[in-house]
Short mmCIF file of C-alpha atoms in Angstrom, two decimals:
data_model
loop_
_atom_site.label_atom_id
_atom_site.label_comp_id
_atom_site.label_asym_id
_atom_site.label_seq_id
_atom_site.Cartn_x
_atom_site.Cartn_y
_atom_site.Cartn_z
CA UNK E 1 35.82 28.94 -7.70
CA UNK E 2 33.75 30.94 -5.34
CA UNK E 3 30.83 33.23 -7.32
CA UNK E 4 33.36 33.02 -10.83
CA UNK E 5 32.21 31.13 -13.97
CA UNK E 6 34.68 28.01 -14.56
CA UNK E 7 37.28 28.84 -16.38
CA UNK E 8 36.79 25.98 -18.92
CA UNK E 9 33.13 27.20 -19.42
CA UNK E 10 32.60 28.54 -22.81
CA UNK E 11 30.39 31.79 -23.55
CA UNK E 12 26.62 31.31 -24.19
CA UNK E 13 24.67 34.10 -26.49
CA UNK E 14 27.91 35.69 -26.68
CA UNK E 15 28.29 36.39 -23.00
CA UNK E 16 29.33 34.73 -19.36
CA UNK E 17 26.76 32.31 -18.69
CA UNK E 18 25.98 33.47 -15.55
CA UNK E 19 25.37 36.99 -16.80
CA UNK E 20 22.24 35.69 -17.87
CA UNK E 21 20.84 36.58 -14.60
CA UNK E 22 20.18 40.02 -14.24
CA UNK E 23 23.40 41.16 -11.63
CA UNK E 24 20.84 42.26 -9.08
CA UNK E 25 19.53 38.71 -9.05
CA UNK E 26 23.10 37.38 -8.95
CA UNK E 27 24.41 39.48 -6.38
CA UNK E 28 21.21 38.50 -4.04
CA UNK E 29 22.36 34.55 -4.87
CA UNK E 30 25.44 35.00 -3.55
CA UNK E 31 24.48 36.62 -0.72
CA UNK E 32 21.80 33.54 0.21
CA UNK E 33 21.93 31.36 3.09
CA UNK E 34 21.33 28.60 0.25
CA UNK E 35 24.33 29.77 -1.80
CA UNK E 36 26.68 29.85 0.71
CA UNK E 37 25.77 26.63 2.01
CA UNK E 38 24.50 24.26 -0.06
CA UNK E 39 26.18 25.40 -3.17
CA UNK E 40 29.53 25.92 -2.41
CA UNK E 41 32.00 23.24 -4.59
CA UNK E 42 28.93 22.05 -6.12
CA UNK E 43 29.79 19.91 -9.40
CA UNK E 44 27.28 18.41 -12.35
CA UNK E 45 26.88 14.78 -10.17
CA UNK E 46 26.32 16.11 -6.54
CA UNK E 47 24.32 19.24 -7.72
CA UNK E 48 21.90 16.41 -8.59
CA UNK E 49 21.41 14.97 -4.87
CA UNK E 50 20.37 19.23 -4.71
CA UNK E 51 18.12 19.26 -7.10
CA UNK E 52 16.12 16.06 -6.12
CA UNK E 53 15.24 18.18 -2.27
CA UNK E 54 13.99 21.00 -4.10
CA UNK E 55 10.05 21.96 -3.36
CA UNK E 56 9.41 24.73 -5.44
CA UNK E 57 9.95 26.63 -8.75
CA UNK E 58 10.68 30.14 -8.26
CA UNK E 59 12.81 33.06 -9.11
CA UNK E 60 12.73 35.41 -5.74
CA UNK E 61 9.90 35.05 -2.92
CA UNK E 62 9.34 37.13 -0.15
CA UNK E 63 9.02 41.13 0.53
CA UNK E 64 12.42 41.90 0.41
CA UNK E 65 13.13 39.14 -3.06
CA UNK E 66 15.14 36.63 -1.51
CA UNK E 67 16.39 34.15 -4.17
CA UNK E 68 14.64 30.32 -3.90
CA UNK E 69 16.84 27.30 -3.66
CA UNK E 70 15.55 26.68 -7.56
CA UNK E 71 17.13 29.59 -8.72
CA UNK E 72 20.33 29.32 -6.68
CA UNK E 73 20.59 25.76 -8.63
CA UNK E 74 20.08 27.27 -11.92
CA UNK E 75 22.73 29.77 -11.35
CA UNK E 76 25.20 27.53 -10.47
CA UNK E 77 24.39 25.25 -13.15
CA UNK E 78 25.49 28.18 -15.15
CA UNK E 79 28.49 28.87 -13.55
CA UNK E 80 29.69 24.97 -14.29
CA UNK E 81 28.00 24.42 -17.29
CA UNK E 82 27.01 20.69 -17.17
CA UNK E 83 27.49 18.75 -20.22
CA UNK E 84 24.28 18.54 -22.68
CA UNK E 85 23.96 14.77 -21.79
CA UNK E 86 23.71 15.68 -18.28
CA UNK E 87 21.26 18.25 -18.64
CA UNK E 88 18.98 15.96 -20.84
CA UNK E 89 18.95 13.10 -18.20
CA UNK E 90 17.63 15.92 -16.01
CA UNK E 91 14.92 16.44 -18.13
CA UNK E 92 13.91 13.00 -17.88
CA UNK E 93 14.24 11.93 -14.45
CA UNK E 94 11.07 9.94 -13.97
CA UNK E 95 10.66 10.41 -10.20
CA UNK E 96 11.79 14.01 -9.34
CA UNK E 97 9.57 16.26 -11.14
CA UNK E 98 11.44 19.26 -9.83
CA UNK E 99 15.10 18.01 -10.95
CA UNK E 100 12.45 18.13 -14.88
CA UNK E 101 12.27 21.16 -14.22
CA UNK E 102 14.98 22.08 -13.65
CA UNK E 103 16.92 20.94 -16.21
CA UNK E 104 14.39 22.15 -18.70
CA UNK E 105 15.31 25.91 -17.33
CA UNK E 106 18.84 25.42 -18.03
CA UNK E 107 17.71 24.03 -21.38
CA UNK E 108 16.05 27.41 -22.37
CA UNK E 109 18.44 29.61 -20.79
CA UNK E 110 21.24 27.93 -23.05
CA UNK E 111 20.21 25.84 -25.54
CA UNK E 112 20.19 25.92 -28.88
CA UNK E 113 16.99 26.91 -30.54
CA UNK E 114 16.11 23.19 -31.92
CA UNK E 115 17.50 21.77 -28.62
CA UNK E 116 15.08 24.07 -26.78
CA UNK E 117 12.01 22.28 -29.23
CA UNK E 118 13.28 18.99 -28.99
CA UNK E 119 13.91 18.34 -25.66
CA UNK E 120 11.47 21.17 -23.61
CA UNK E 121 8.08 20.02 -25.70
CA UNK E 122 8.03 16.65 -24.58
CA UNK E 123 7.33 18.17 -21.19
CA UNK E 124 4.16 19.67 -22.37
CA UNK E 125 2.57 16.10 -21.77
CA UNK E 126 3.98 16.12 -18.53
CA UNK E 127 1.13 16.73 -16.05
CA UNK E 128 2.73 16.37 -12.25
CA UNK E 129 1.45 19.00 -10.10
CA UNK E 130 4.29 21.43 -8.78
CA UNK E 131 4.60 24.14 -6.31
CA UNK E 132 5.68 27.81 -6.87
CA UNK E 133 6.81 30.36 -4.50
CA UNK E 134 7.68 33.86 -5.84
CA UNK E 135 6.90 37.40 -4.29
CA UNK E 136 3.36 36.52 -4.06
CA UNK E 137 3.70 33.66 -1.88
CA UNK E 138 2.88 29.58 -2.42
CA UNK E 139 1.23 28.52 -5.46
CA UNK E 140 0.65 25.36 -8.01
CA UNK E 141 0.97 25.03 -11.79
CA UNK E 142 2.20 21.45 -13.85
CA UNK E 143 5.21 20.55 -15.66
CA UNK E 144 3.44 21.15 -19.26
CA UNK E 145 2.49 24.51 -17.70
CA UNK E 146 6.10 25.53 -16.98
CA UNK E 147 7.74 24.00 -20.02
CA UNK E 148 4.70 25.97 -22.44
CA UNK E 149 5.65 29.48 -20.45
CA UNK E 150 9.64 28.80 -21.13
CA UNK E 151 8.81 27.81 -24.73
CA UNK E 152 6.38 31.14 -25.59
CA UNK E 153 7.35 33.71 -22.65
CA UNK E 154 9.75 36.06 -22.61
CA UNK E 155 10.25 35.77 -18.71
CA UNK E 156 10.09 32.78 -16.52
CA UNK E 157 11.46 32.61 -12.54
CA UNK E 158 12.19 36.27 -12.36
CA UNK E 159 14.85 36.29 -15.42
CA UNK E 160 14.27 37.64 -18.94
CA UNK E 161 14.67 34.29 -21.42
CA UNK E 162 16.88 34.21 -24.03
CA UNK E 163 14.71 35.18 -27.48
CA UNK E 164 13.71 32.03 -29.20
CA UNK E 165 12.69 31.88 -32.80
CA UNK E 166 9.37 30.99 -33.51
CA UNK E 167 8.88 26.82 -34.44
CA UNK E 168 7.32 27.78 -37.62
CA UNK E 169 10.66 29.37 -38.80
CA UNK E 170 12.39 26.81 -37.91
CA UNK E 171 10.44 24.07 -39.48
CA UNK E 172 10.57 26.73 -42.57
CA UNK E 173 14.65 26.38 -42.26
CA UNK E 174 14.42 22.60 -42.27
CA UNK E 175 15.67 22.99 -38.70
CA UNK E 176 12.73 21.23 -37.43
CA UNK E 177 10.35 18.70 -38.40
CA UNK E 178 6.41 19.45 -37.95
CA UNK E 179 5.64 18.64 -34.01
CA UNK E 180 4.43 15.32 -33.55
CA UNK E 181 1.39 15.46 -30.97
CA UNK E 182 2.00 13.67 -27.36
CA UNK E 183 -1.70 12.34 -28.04
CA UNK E 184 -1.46 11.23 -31.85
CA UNK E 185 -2.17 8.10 -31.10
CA UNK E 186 -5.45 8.29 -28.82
CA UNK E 187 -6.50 10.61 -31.53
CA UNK E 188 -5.97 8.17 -34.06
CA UNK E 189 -7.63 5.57 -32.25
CA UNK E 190 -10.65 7.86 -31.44
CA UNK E 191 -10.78 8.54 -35.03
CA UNK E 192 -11.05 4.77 -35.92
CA UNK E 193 -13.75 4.26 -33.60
CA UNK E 194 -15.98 7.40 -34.84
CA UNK E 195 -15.09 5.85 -38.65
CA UNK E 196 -16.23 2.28 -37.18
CA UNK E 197 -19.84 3.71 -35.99
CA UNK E 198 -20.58 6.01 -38.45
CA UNK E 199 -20.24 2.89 -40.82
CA UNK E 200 -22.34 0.84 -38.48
CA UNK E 201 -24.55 3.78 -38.79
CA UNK E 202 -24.79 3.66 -42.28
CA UNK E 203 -25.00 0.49 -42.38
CA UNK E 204 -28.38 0.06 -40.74
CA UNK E 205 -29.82 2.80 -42.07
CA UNK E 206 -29.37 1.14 -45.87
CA UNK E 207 -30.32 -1.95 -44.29
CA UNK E 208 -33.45 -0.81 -43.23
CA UNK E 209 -34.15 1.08 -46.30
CA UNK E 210 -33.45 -2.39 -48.14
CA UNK E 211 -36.98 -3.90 -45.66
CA UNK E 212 -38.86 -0.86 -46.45
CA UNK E 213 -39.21 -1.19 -49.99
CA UNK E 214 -39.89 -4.87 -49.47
CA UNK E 215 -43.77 -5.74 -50.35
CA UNK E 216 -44.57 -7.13 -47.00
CA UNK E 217 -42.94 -4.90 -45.12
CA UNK E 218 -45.72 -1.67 -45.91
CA UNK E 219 -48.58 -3.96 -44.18
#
């Protein structure tokens, strides 16, 4: 297959998926070290075993913007185009936080707009620490970080994201239920316990309204 989209592949946004990476950015893939040897006859199952040594999220790092293994992945995910099933699983592998990540990339750059909400704002209560490496050098953010920059950015790892539709449109569509919180339930159990000592509260204050205006109880 060498640097060509599979054959089988259909078009996403109306174009080659890979041409969702600016060419400059693609030609500097497959010019990598990491291209030509770790991604070479890559498919969907052993692209995995890749994903799970990555370190870093990234677009290009150094002086001279040499592509990072991440990015490599992601382009080569779009030159196979894994199925959606495989790309969700990605999403939620509980151990490799990176392989998340990942997969929730892919998600943006090709998903539908209520995939995209679905399956990327779960992450947002994802809270493992990752590295970064870019032009700038090393650096940290956290999985609900990342996913909250691919869901309201219009650039994320170097590449210019697909435009997205705002949620509020499509809840307006009926494309989209209203977002259910990752921490509706501590918030309704913190609720309960304010409603349980403010009742307390009032409680003892009536009760000791009810001694005061007992006889003895002015003495």
């Amino acid at each position: 297959m060498a640097n060509r989209t599979d054959p089988l592949s259909r078009h996403v946004h109306g174009t080659d998926p890979q041409n969702l990476i600016e060419k400059i950015l693609r030609t500097r893939i497959y010019e990598s070290r990491y291209w030509k040897e770790h991604c070479f006859a890559l498919t969907a199952e052993t692209l995995v075993d890749k994903a799970m040594d990555l370190d870093a999220i990234g677009g290009t790092y150094s002086h001279n913007n040499k592509p990072t293994p991440f990015i490599c992945l992601v382009c080569k995910m779009l030159q196979i185009q894994p199925d959606k099933d495989i790309v969700v699983e990605l999403m939620r592998a509980p151990d490799f936080k990176y392989v998340r990540a990942l997969g929730a990339f892919y998600m943006r750059l090709t998903g539908r707009p209520k995939d995209i909400y679905e399956y990327i704002e779960p992450l947002l209560a994802d809270y493992a620490k990752v590295a970064t490496r870019g032009v700038g050098g090393w650096g940290t953010t956290h999985i609900d970080e990342f996913a909250d920059q691919l869901l309201t950015s219009s650039h994320a790892c170097d590449i210019a994201l697909p435009h997205l539709p705002p949620r509020a449109a499509l809840e307006e569509a009926g494309y989209l239920g209203p977002r259910e919180s990752a921490l509706g339930d501590e918030i309704e159990e913190l609720k309960e316990e304010v409603e349980k000592k403010e009742a307390a509260a009032a409680a003892a204050t009536a009760c000791a309204a009810r001694i005061w205006r007992l006889p003895w109880a002015r003495w």
